[in-house]
CSV table of C-alpha atoms and ligand atoms in Angstrom, one decimal:
chain,number,residue,atom,x,y,z
A,1,MET,CA,-86.1,-63.4,-30.6
A,2,GLN,CA,-87.6,-66.1,-28.3
A,3,THR,CA,-85.5,-66.4,-25.2
A,4,GLY,CA,-87.9,-68.4,-23.1
A,5,LYS,CA,-87.8,-65.8,-20.3
A,6,PRO,CA,-90.8,-63.6,-19.6
A,7,VAL,CA,-90.3,-60.2,-21.3
A,8,ILE,CA,-90.7,-58.4,-18.0
A,9,ASN,CA,-87.3,-59.7,-16.8
A,10,ALA,CA,-85.6,-57.8,-19.5
A,11,LEU,CA,-86.9,-54.5,-18.1
A,12,ASN,CA,-83.9,-54.0,-15.9
A,13,LYS,CA,-82.4,-50.7,-17.1
A,14,ILE,CA,-81.9,-47.4,-15.3
A,15,ILE,CA,-83.0,-45.0,-18.1
A,16,GLU,CA,-82.1,-41.7,-16.5
A,17,ILE,CA,-80.7,-40.2,-13.3
A,18,ASN,CA,-81.5,-36.5,-13.5
A,19,THR,CA,-79.2,-34.7,-11.1
A,20,GLN,CA,-80.6,-31.2,-11.9
A,21,ASP,CA,-84.3,-32.0,-11.4
A,22,LEU,CA,-83.8,-34.7,-8.9
A,23,TYR,CA,-85.6,-37.7,-10.4
A,24,ALA,CA,-84.7,-41.0,-12.0
A,25,VAL,CA,-86.6,-43.0,-14.7
A,26,VAL,CA,-86.3,-46.7,-14.0
A,27,GLN,CA,-87.5,-50.0,-15.5
A,28,PRO,CA,-89.2,-52.3,-12.9
A,29,ARG,CA,-86.7,-55.1,-12.8
A,30,VAL,CA,-83.8,-52.9,-11.6
A,31,VAL,CA,-82.6,-54.2,-8.3
A,32,THR,CA,-83.2,-51.7,-5.5
A,33,ALA,CA,-79.7,-51.8,-4.0
A,34,LYS,CA,-78.1,-51.4,-7.4
A,35,PHE,CA,-80.3,-48.4,-8.2
A,36,ALA,CA,-79.5,-46.8,-4.8
A,37,ALA,CA,-75.8,-47.3,-5.4
A,38,GLU,CA,-76.0,-45.7,-8.9
A,39,VAL,CA,-77.9,-42.8,-7.5
A,40,ALA,CA,-75.3,-42.4,-4.7
A,41,LYS,CA,-72.5,-42.3,-7.4
A,42,GLN,CA,-74.3,-39.2,-8.8
A,43,GLY,CA,-74.2,-37.6,-5.4
A,44,LEU,CA,-77.9,-38.1,-4.7
A,45,PHE,CA,-80.0,-40.3,-2.3
A,46,TYR,CA,-82.8,-42.8,-2.8
A,47,PRO,CA,-84.0,-43.5,0.8
A,48,PRO,CA,-86.4,-46.5,0.6
A,49,ASP,CA,-84.3,-49.5,1.8
A,50,PRO,CA,-86.3,-52.7,2.4
A,51,GLY,CA,-84.3,-55.3,4.3
A,52,SER,CA,-84.4,-57.3,1.0
A,53,MET,CA,-82.9,-54.5,-1.1
A,54,ALA,CA,-80.0,-56.6,-2.3
A,55,VAL,CA,-82.5,-58.8,-4.2
A,56,SER,CA,-85.8,-56.9,-4.4
A,57,THR,CA,-86.6,-54.8,-7.5
A,58,ILE,CA,-88.1,-51.3,-7.9
A,59,GLY,CA,-91.2,-52.8,-9.6
A,60,GLY,CA,-91.7,-55.2,-6.6
A,61,ASN,CA,-91.1,-52.3,-4.2
A,62,VAL,CA,-93.7,-50.1,-6.0
A,63,ALA,CA,-96.2,-53.0,-6.2
A,64,GLU,CA,-95.9,-53.6,-2.5
A,65,ASN,CA,-95.3,-50.0,-1.4
A,66,ALA,CA,-92.2,-51.3,0.3
A,67,GLY,CA,-91.0,-49.6,3.5
A,68,GLY,CA,-87.6,-50.3,5.0
A,69,LEU,CA,-85.2,-49.2,7.7
A,70,ARG,CA,-85.4,-45.5,7.0
A,71,GLY,CA,-89.2,-45.2,6.8
A,72,LEU,CA,-89.4,-43.3,10.1
A,73,LYS,CA,-87.7,-40.1,8.7
A,74,TYR,CA,-87.8,-40.6,5.0
A,75,GLY,CA,-91.1,-42.4,4.3
A,76,VAL,CA,-91.8,-45.4,2.1
A,77,THR,CA,-91.7,-46.1,-1.6
A,78,LYS,CA,-95.0,-44.2,-2.3
A,79,ASP,CA,-93.4,-41.0,-1.1
A,80,TYR,CA,-90.8,-41.3,-4.0
A,81,VAL,CA,-93.1,-42.3,-6.9
A,82,MET,CA,-93.7,-39.4,-9.3
A,83,GLY,CA,-95.1,-41.5,-12.1
A,84,VAL,CA,-95.8,-45.0,-13.3
A,85,ASP,CA,-96.3,-46.0,-16.9
A,86,PHE,CA,-98.0,-49.4,-17.1
A,87,PHE,CA,-99.6,-51.8,-19.4
A,88,ASP,CA,-103.3,-52.5,-18.9
A,89,VAL,CA,-104.6,-56.0,-19.3
A,90,THR,CA,-105.2,-55.4,-23.1
A,91,GLY,CA,-101.6,-54.3,-23.6
A,92,GLY,CA,-102.4,-50.6,-23.8
A,93,LEU,CA,-99.7,-48.3,-22.4
A,94,VAL,CA,-101.2,-46.1,-19.7
A,95,LYS,CA,-99.2,-43.0,-18.8
A,96,SER,CA,-99.5,-41.3,-15.5
A,97,GLY,CA,-97.6,-38.8,-13.4
A,98,SER,CA,-94.7,-36.8,-14.7
A,99,ARG,CA,-91.2,-35.6,-14.2
A,100,THR,CA,-92.3,-32.5,-12.4
A,101,VAL,CA,-92.6,-32.0,-8.7
A,102,LYS,CA,-96.3,-31.2,-9.0
A,103,CYS,CA,-98.7,-32.9,-11.3
A,104,VAL,CA,-102.5,-33.1,-11.0
A,105,THR,CA,-103.3,-34.0,-14.6
A,106,GLY,CA,-106.0,-36.6,-14.6
A,107,LEU,CA,-106.8,-39.3,-12.0
A,108,ASN,CA,-103.8,-40.3,-9.8
A,109,LEU,CA,-103.4,-43.7,-11.6
A,110,SER,CA,-99.7,-43.9,-10.4
A,111,GLY,CA,-101.0,-43.8,-6.9
A,112,LEU,CA,-103.4,-46.6,-7.7
A,113,GLN,CA,-100.6,-48.8,-8.9
A,114,VAL,CA,-98.6,-48.3,-5.7
A,115,ALA,CA,-99.4,-51.2,-3.3
A,116,SER,CA,-101.6,-52.8,-6.0
A,117,GLU,CA,-99.5,-56.0,-5.8
A,118,GLY,CA,-99.6,-56.4,-9.5
A,119,THR,CA,-103.4,-56.7,-9.7
A,120,LEU,CA,-104.2,-53.6,-11.7
A,121,GLY,CA,-101.4,-53.3,-14.4
A,122,VAL,CA,-97.9,-54.3,-15.4
A,123,PHE,CA,-95.3,-51.5,-14.8
A,124,ASN,CA,-93.2,-50.5,-17.7
A,125,GLU,CA,-91.4,-47.4,-16.4
A,126,ILE,CA,-91.3,-45.7,-13.0
A,127,VAL,CA,-90.3,-42.1,-12.3
A,128,LEU,CA,-88.8,-41.8,-8.8
A,129,LYS,CA,-88.0,-38.7,-6.7
A,130,LEU,CA,-84.4,-38.4,-5.5
A,131,VAL,CA,-83.1,-36.2,-2.6
A,132,PRO,CA,-79.8,-34.8,-1.5
A,133,PRO,CA,-78.0,-37.2,0.9
A,134,PRO,CA,-77.5,-36.4,4.6
A,135,ALA,CA,-74.1,-34.9,5.4
A,136,ALA,CA,-73.5,-37.0,8.5
A,137,ASN,CA,-74.9,-39.9,10.5
A,138,LYS,CA,-74.4,-41.7,13.8
A,139,ALA,CA,-75.5,-45.3,14.4
A,140,MET,CA,-76.0,-46.6,17.9
A,141,MET,CA,-76.9,-49.8,19.7
A,142,ALA,CA,-78.8,-49.6,23.0
A,143,VAL,CA,-78.9,-52.8,25.0
A,144,PHE,CA,-81.8,-53.7,27.4
A,145,ASP,CA,-82.3,-56.4,30.0
A,146,ASP,CA,-86.0,-55.9,29.7
A,147,ILE,CA,-88.0,-55.7,26.4
A,148,ASP,CA,-90.6,-53.5,28.0
A,149,LYS,CA,-87.9,-50.9,28.6
A,150,ALA,CA,-86.7,-51.1,25.0
A,151,SER,CA,-90.2,-50.6,23.6
A,152,GLU,CA,-90.9,-47.8,26.1
A,153,THR,CA,-87.7,-46.2,24.9
A,154,VAL,CA,-89.0,-46.2,21.3
A,155,ALA,CA,-92.2,-44.4,22.4
A,156,ALA,CA,-90.1,-42.0,24.5
A,157,ILE,CA,-87.8,-41.0,21.6
A,158,ILE,CA,-90.8,-40.3,19.4
A,159,ALA,CA,-92.5,-38.4,22.2
A,160,ALA,CA,-89.4,-36.2,22.6
A,161,HIS,CA,-89.9,-35.2,18.9
A,162,ILE,CA,-86.6,-36.7,17.8
A,163,VAL,CA,-86.9,-38.4,14.4
A,164,PRO,CA,-84.1,-40.8,13.9
A,165,CYS,CA,-83.8,-42.1,10.3
A,166,THR,CA,-83.8,-45.6,11.7
A,167,LEU,CA,-85.1,-47.0,14.9
A,168,GLU,CA,-85.2,-50.8,14.9
A,169,ILE,CA,-85.8,-53.4,17.6
A,170,LEU,CA,-84.6,-57.0,17.9
A,171,ASP,CA,-85.8,-59.2,20.7
A,172,ASN,CA,-83.7,-61.8,22.6
A,173,SER,CA,-84.7,-64.7,20.3
A,174,THR,CA,-83.9,-62.7,17.2
A,175,ILE,CA,-80.6,-61.5,18.6
A,176,LYS,CA,-79.5,-65.1,19.4
A,177,TYR,CA,-80.4,-66.4,15.9
A,178,VAL,CA,-78.7,-63.4,14.2
A,179,GLU,CA,-75.5,-63.7,16.3
A,180,ASP,CA,-75.4,-67.4,15.5
A,181,PHE,CA,-75.7,-66.6,11.8
A,182,THR,CA,-73.5,-63.5,11.5
A,183,LYS,CA,-71.1,-63.5,14.4
A,184,ALA,CA,-71.6,-59.7,14.4
A,185,GLY,CA,-70.9,-59.4,18.1
A,186,LEU,CA,-74.5,-58.8,19.3
A,187,PRO,CA,-75.1,-59.2,23.0
A,188,THR,CA,-76.9,-62.6,23.2
A,189,GLU,CA,-77.8,-62.1,26.9
A,190,ALA,CA,-79.8,-58.9,26.1
A,191,GLN,CA,-83.6,-59.1,26.2
A,192,ALA,CA,-83.7,-56.6,23.4
A,193,ILE,CA,-81.6,-54.2,21.5
A,194,LEU,CA,-82.5,-51.0,19.7
A,195,LEU,CA,-80.5,-50.0,16.6
A,196,ILE,CA,-80.8,-46.3,16.1
A,197,GLU,CA,-79.3,-44.0,13.5
A,198,VAL,CA,-79.7,-40.2,13.3
A,199,ASP,CA,-78.6,-38.2,10.3
A,200,GLY,CA,-78.5,-34.7,8.9
A,201,HIS,CA,-76.0,-31.8,9.4
A,202,ALA,CA,-73.1,-32.7,11.6
A,203,GLY,CA,-74.0,-30.4,14.4
A,204,GLN,CA,-77.6,-31.6,14.5
A,205,VAL,CA,-76.5,-35.2,14.4
A,206,ALA,CA,-74.2,-34.7,17.4
A,207,LYS,CA,-77.0,-33.0,19.4
A,208,GLU,CA,-79.7,-35.6,18.5
A,209,ALA,CA,-77.3,-38.5,19.2
A,210,GLU,CA,-76.7,-37.1,22.7
A,211,LYS,CA,-80.4,-36.7,23.3
A,212,VAL,CA,-81.1,-40.3,22.1
A,213,VAL,CA,-78.4,-41.7,24.4
A,214,ALA,CA,-79.8,-39.7,27.4
A,215,ILE,CA,-83.4,-41.0,26.7
A,216,CYS,CA,-82.2,-44.6,26.3
A,217,LYS,CA,-80.3,-44.4,29.6
A,218,LYS,CA,-83.2,-42.7,31.4
A,219,VAL,CA,-85.7,-45.3,30.4
A,220,GLY,CA,-83.4,-48.1,31.3
A,221,ALA,CA,-80.8,-49.1,28.7
A,222,VAL,CA,-77.9,-51.1,30.2
A,223,THR,CA,-75.4,-49.7,27.7
A,224,VAL,CA,-75.5,-47.5,24.6
A,225,GLN,CA,-72.7,-48.0,22.2
A,226,ALA,CA,-72.1,-45.7,19.2
A,227,ALA,CA,-70.5,-47.1,16.0
A,228,LYS,CA,-67.0,-45.7,15.9
A,229,ASP,CA,-66.6,-45.8,12.1
A,230,GLU,CA,-68.3,-46.8,8.9
A,231,ALA,CA,-67.2,-50.4,9.2
A,232,GLN,CA,-68.8,-50.7,12.6
A,233,ARG,CA,-72.0,-48.9,11.4
A,234,ASN,CA,-72.2,-51.3,8.4
A,235,LYS,CA,-71.8,-54.3,10.7
A,236,LEU,CA,-74.8,-53.2,12.7
A,237,TRP,CA,-77.0,-52.7,9.7
A,238,GLU,CA,-75.8,-56.0,8.1
A,239,ALA,CA,-76.8,-57.8,11.4
A,240,ARG,CA,-80.2,-56.1,11.3
A,241,ARG,CA,-80.7,-57.1,7.6
A,242,ALA,CA,-79.9,-60.7,8.5
A,243,ALA,CA,-82.8,-60.9,11.0
A,244,LEU,CA,-85.2,-62.7,8.7
A,245,PRO,CA,-82.7,-65.1,7.1
A,246,ALA,CA,-81.2,-65.9,10.5
A,247,LEU,CA,-84.7,-66.8,12.0
A,248,ALA,CA,-85.7,-68.6,8.8
A,249,ARG,CA,-82.8,-71.1,9.3
A,250,ALA,CA,-84.2,-72.4,12.6
A,251,ARG,CA,-87.2,-74.4,11.5
A,252,PRO,CA,-88.7,-75.7,8.3
A,253,THR,CA,-91.5,-73.1,8.1
A,254,THR,CA,-91.3,-69.4,8.8
A,255,VAL,CA,-94.5,-67.4,9.3
A,256,LEU,CA,-93.5,-63.7,9.0
A,257,GLU,CA,-96.1,-61.2,10.1
A,258,ASP,CA,-96.3,-57.5,9.6
A,259,ALA,CA,-98.6,-56.1,12.3
A,260,THR,CA,-98.3,-52.4,12.7
A,261,VAL,CA,-99.6,-50.1,15.4
A,262,PRO,CA,-99.5,-46.4,16.3
A,263,ARG,CA,-96.0,-46.0,17.8
A,264,SER,CA,-97.2,-45.2,21.2
A,265,GLN,CA,-98.7,-48.7,21.3
A,266,ILE,CA,-95.4,-50.6,20.6
A,267,PRO,CA,-95.0,-51.6,24.2
A,268,ALA,CA,-98.6,-53.0,24.3
A,269,MET,CA,-98.1,-54.8,21.0
A,270,ILE,CA,-94.8,-56.5,22.0
A,271,ARG,CA,-96.3,-57.6,25.4
A,272,ALA,CA,-99.3,-59.1,23.5
A,273,ILE,CA,-97.1,-60.9,21.0
A,274,ASN,CA,-95.0,-62.5,23.8
A,275,ASP,CA,-98.2,-63.5,25.7
A,276,ILE,CA,-99.7,-65.1,22.6
A,277,ALA,CA,-96.4,-67.0,21.9
A,278,LYS,CA,-96.4,-68.3,25.4
A,279,LYS,CA,-100.0,-69.3,25.3
A,280,HIS,CA,-99.6,-71.3,22.1
A,281,GLN,CA,-96.2,-72.6,23.0
A,282,LEU,CA,-94.6,-71.2,19.9
A,283,ASP,CA,-91.1,-70.0,19.1
A,284,VAL,CA,-91.5,-66.4,18.0
A,285,GLY,CA,-88.7,-64.0,17.2
A,286,THR,CA,-89.8,-60.3,17.0
A,287,PHE,CA,-87.9,-57.6,15.2
A,288,GLY,CA,-88.9,-54.7,13.1
A,289,HIS,CA,-89.1,-51.0,12.3
A,290,ALA,CA,-90.1,-50.1,15.8
A,291,GLY,CA,-90.0,-46.3,15.1
A,292,ASP,CA,-92.8,-46.9,12.5
A,293,GLY,CA,-94.8,-49.1,14.9
A,294,ASN,CA,-94.1,-51.9,12.3
A,295,LEU,CA,-93.2,-55.2,14.0
A,296,HIS,CA,-92.4,-58.5,12.3
A,297,PRO,CA,-93.3,-61.3,14.8
A,298,THR,CA,-91.8,-64.3,13.1
A,299,ILE,CA,-93.2,-67.7,14.0
A,300,LEU,CA,-90.8,-70.6,13.6
A,301,CYS,CA,-92.6,-73.8,13.1
A,302,ASP,CA,-93.1,-76.8,10.8
A,303,LYS,CA,-96.2,-76.8,8.6
A,304,ARG,CA,-96.1,-80.6,8.4
A,305,ASP,CA,-96.9,-80.7,12.1
A,306,THR,CA,-100.7,-80.1,11.8
A,307,LYS,CA,-101.2,-79.6,15.5
A,308,GLU,CA,-98.4,-77.1,15.7
A,309,PHE,CA,-99.7,-75.3,12.6
A,310,GLU,CA,-103.2,-75.0,14.0
A,311,ARG,CA,-101.7,-73.2,17.0
A,312,VAL,CA,-99.7,-70.9,14.6
A,313,GLU,CA,-102.9,-70.0,12.8
A,314,GLN,CA,-104.7,-69.2,16.0
A,315,ALA,CA,-101.7,-67.1,17.1
A,316,VAL,CA,-101.7,-65.1,13.8
A,317,ASP,CA,-105.4,-64.4,14.3
A,318,GLU,CA,-104.8,-63.2,17.8
A,319,ILE,CA,-101.9,-61.0,16.7
A,320,PHE,CA,-104.1,-59.3,14.1
A,321,ASP,CA,-106.9,-58.9,16.6
A,322,VAL,CA,-104.6,-57.1,19.0
A,323,ALA,CA,-103.1,-54.9,16.3
A,324,LEU,CA,-106.6,-53.9,15.1
A,325,SER,CA,-107.8,-53.3,18.7
A,326,LEU,CA,-104.8,-50.9,19.2
A,327,LYS,CA,-105.9,-49.0,16.1
A,328,GLY,CA,-103.2,-50.7,14.0
A,329,THR,CA,-103.2,-52.4,10.6
A,330,LEU,CA,-102.7,-55.9,9.2
A,331,SER,CA,-99.7,-55.0,7.1
A,332,GLY,CA,-97.3,-52.1,7.4
A,333,GLU,CA,-95.3,-53.0,4.3
A,334,HIS,CA,-95.5,-56.6,3.1
A,335,GLY,CA,-99.0,-56.3,1.7
A,336,ILE,CA,-102.0,-58.6,1.8
A,337,GLY,CA,-101.3,-61.1,-1.0
A,338,LEU,CA,-103.3,-64.3,-0.9
A,339,ALA,CA,-102.6,-65.2,2.8
A,340,LYS,CA,-104.1,-62.2,4.5
A,341,SER,CA,-107.1,-61.4,2.1
A,342,LYS,CA,-109.4,-63.2,4.5
A,343,TRP,CA,-108.8,-60.5,7.2
A,344,LEU,CA,-109.2,-57.5,4.9
A,345,GLU,CA,-112.9,-56.9,5.6
A,346,LYS,CA,-112.2,-57.0,9.3
A,347,GLU,CA,-109.9,-54.0,9.1
A,348,THR,CA,-111.9,-52.1,6.5
A,349,SER,CA,-115.7,-52.5,5.7
A,350,PRO,CA,-117.9,-54.5,3.3
A,351,ALA,CA,-118.2,-51.3,1.2
A,352,THR,CA,-114.4,-51.0,0.9
A,353,LEU,CA,-114.1,-54.5,-0.4
A,354,ALA,CA,-117.0,-54.0,-2.8
A,355,TYR,CA,-115.4,-50.9,-4.2
A,356,ALA,CA,-112.0,-52.6,-4.6
A,357,ARG,CA,-113.7,-55.6,-6.4
A,358,ALA,CA,-115.6,-53.3,-8.7
A,359,LEU,CA,-112.4,-51.4,-9.6
A,360,LYS,CA,-110.6,-54.7,-10.3
A,361,ALA,CA,-113.5,-56.0,-12.4
A,362,ALA,CA,-113.5,-52.8,-14.5
A,363,VAL,CA,-109.8,-52.9,-15.4
A,364,ASP,CA,-109.3,-56.7,-15.4
A,365,PRO,CA,-112.7,-58.3,-16.1
A,366,LYS,CA,-111.2,-61.8,-16.7
A,367,GLY,CA,-109.1,-61.6,-13.5
A,368,ILE,CA,-105.8,-62.2,-15.3
A,369,LEU,CA,-103.5,-60.0,-13.2
A,370,ASN,CA,-102.4,-61.8,-10.1
A,371,PRO,CA,-105.8,-63.5,-9.5
A,372,GLY,CA,-107.1,-63.7,-5.9
A,373,LYS,CA,-104.5,-61.3,-4.5
A,374,ILE,CA,-105.7,-58.7,-2.0
A,375,ILE,CA,-109.4,-58.9,-2.6
A,376,GLY,CA,-109.7,-62.7,-2.7
A,377,GLY,CA,-111.2,-64.9,-5.5
B,1,FAD,C1,-85.1,-60.8,3.9
B,1,FAD,C2,-86.3,-60.0,3.5
B,1,FAD,C3,-86.4,-58.7,4.1
B,1,FAD,C4,-87.4,-57.9,3.7
B,1,FAD,N1,-87.5,-56.6,4.3
B,1,FAD,C5,-88.5,-55.8,3.9
B,1,FAD,C6,-88.6,-54.5,4.4
B,1,FAD,O1,-87.7,-54.0,5.2
B,1,FAD,N2,-89.6,-53.7,4.0
B,1,FAD,C7,-90.5,-54.1,3.1
B,1,FAD,O2,-91.4,-53.4,2.7
B,1,FAD,N3,-90.5,-55.4,2.6
B,1,FAD,C8,-89.5,-56.2,3.0
B,1,FAD,N4,-89.5,-57.5,2.5
B,1,FAD,C9,-90.5,-57.9,1.5
B,1,FAD,C10,-90.2,-57.8,0.0
B,1,FAD,O3,-88.8,-57.9,-0.2
B,1,FAD,C11,-90.6,-56.5,-0.5
B,1,FAD,O4,-92.0,-56.3,-0.4
B,1,FAD,C12,-90.1,-56.1,-1.9
B,1,FAD,O5,-90.7,-54.9,-2.3
B,1,FAD,C13,-90.6,-57.2,-3.0
B,1,FAD,O6,-89.8,-56.9,-4.2
B,1,FAD,P1,-89.5,-58.0,-5.2
B,1,FAD,O7,-88.8,-57.4,-6.3
B,1,FAD,O8,-88.9,-59.2,-4.5
B,1,FAD,O9,-91.0,-58.4,-5.7
B,1,FAD,P2,-91.7,-59.8,-6.0
B,1,FAD,O10,-91.8,-60.5,-4.6
B,1,FAD,O11,-91.1,-60.4,-7.1
B,1,FAD,O12,-93.1,-59.2,-6.3
B,1,FAD,C14,-93.9,-58.6,-5.4
B,1,FAD,C15,-95.2,-58.2,-6.1
B,1,FAD,O13,-94.9,-57.2,-7.1
B,1,FAD,C16,-95.5,-57.5,-8.3
B,1,FAD,N5,-94.7,-56.9,-9.4
B,1,FAD,C17,-93.4,-57.1,-9.6
B,1,FAD,N6,-93.0,-56.5,-10.7
B,1,FAD,C18,-94.1,-55.9,-11.2
B,1,FAD,C19,-94.4,-55.1,-12.4
B,1,FAD,N7,-93.4,-54.8,-13.3
B,1,FAD,N8,-95.6,-54.7,-12.6
B,1,FAD,C20,-96.6,-54.9,-11.7
B,1,FAD,N9,-96.4,-55.7,-10.6
B,1,FAD,C21,-95.2,-56.2,-10.3
B,1,FAD,C22,-95.6,-59.0,-8.3
B,1,FAD,O14,-96.6,-59.5,-9.2
B,1,FAD,C23,-95.9,-59.3,-6.9
B,1,FAD,O15,-97.2,-59.3,-6.6
B,1,FAD,C24,-88.4,-58.3,2.8
B,1,FAD,C25,-88.3,-59.6,2.3
B,1,FAD,C26,-87.3,-60.4,2.6
B,1,FAD,C27,-87.2,-61.8,2.0
């Protein structure tokens, strides 16, 4: 029957949640949060949780190798992909991966699809690993009057070999916009906050939470408040998830970047972003998955103001240059798409790009699948 909707939108079923072998089989248009909730109902856990999970889909997450707030401890989407069945450009169904923990049958074509941004195939079914949920958790907010101290605290927590499941940073500008939007009770006078959660067995959680509080205070937190109950914990995470929508309300155009550096370089990266914003007289809110070294400097501007937008483009160039000079990467989780393809060679090499273009030409000679994305036109 003709419905007028692309067929791919119909692929929105969870086919199986296997509680014995700890995997699920999912169609690509299943919404991430819905999938995670169904998995939780079966007593299991699907950790990848992009900030957009209420609207993003598993197919989009696999295509972008989406990260999220729990990446530090639990990894990103690729760490949960056991198999992807996808259609090639002729409509042939390519099967790869399996429902087993181990599988080295053939080339790792599932791996090739992860982060392919829809350029190498159209997913039909995805097999995802599930894990047992943590028994306990503790969420905390550390408040700083100096952003350097907040970013140094991130590096200190990692250096102390504590692995929180979540370690997020919001700078003063982001805090103000989020508070205006959510009325979550964030401290608008703070120069930065860290939102931290540890999870695991109850005893381990209590010990790690204690250590985290001690490190925050030692490096210079003004206060560290722990969420007293699930409602307070949810409020913190809802506020964090509101960061991008809150910033995006401020000006007509939002340029969201994804610069990512080794974690020890977080203080240097944040200082550089602030210097670049000042130099180009731009309003930049910075937030992100600090524990992963993954920052989202978000430039608030108006594309119609050509002079301002030239400054934005210069600032983005400079942010990438700094990230690369700190041995970082252009994109931690959002991908390259069309906008960042011009920088790809700078981070990789001419041979890398030639290899990727040859691969694309072999599987999609007419350039039908998401033309121009990642490797340019
Ligand atoms: C408020 C907000 C917060 C965000 N937070 C995060 C975050 O914390 N971490 C993170 O990683 N990202 C984040 N993102 C970015 C984005 O949400 C994620 O990358 C997400 O994975 C995109 O999923 P989607 O379903 O919206 O995909 P879409 O945007 O619809 O598509 C993304 C890509 O996937 C391809 N694709 C979709 N379905 C298929 C398929 N069946 N076969 C092949 N290719 C396919 C599309 O062609 C496209 O190239 C955020 C975005 C927003 C707006």
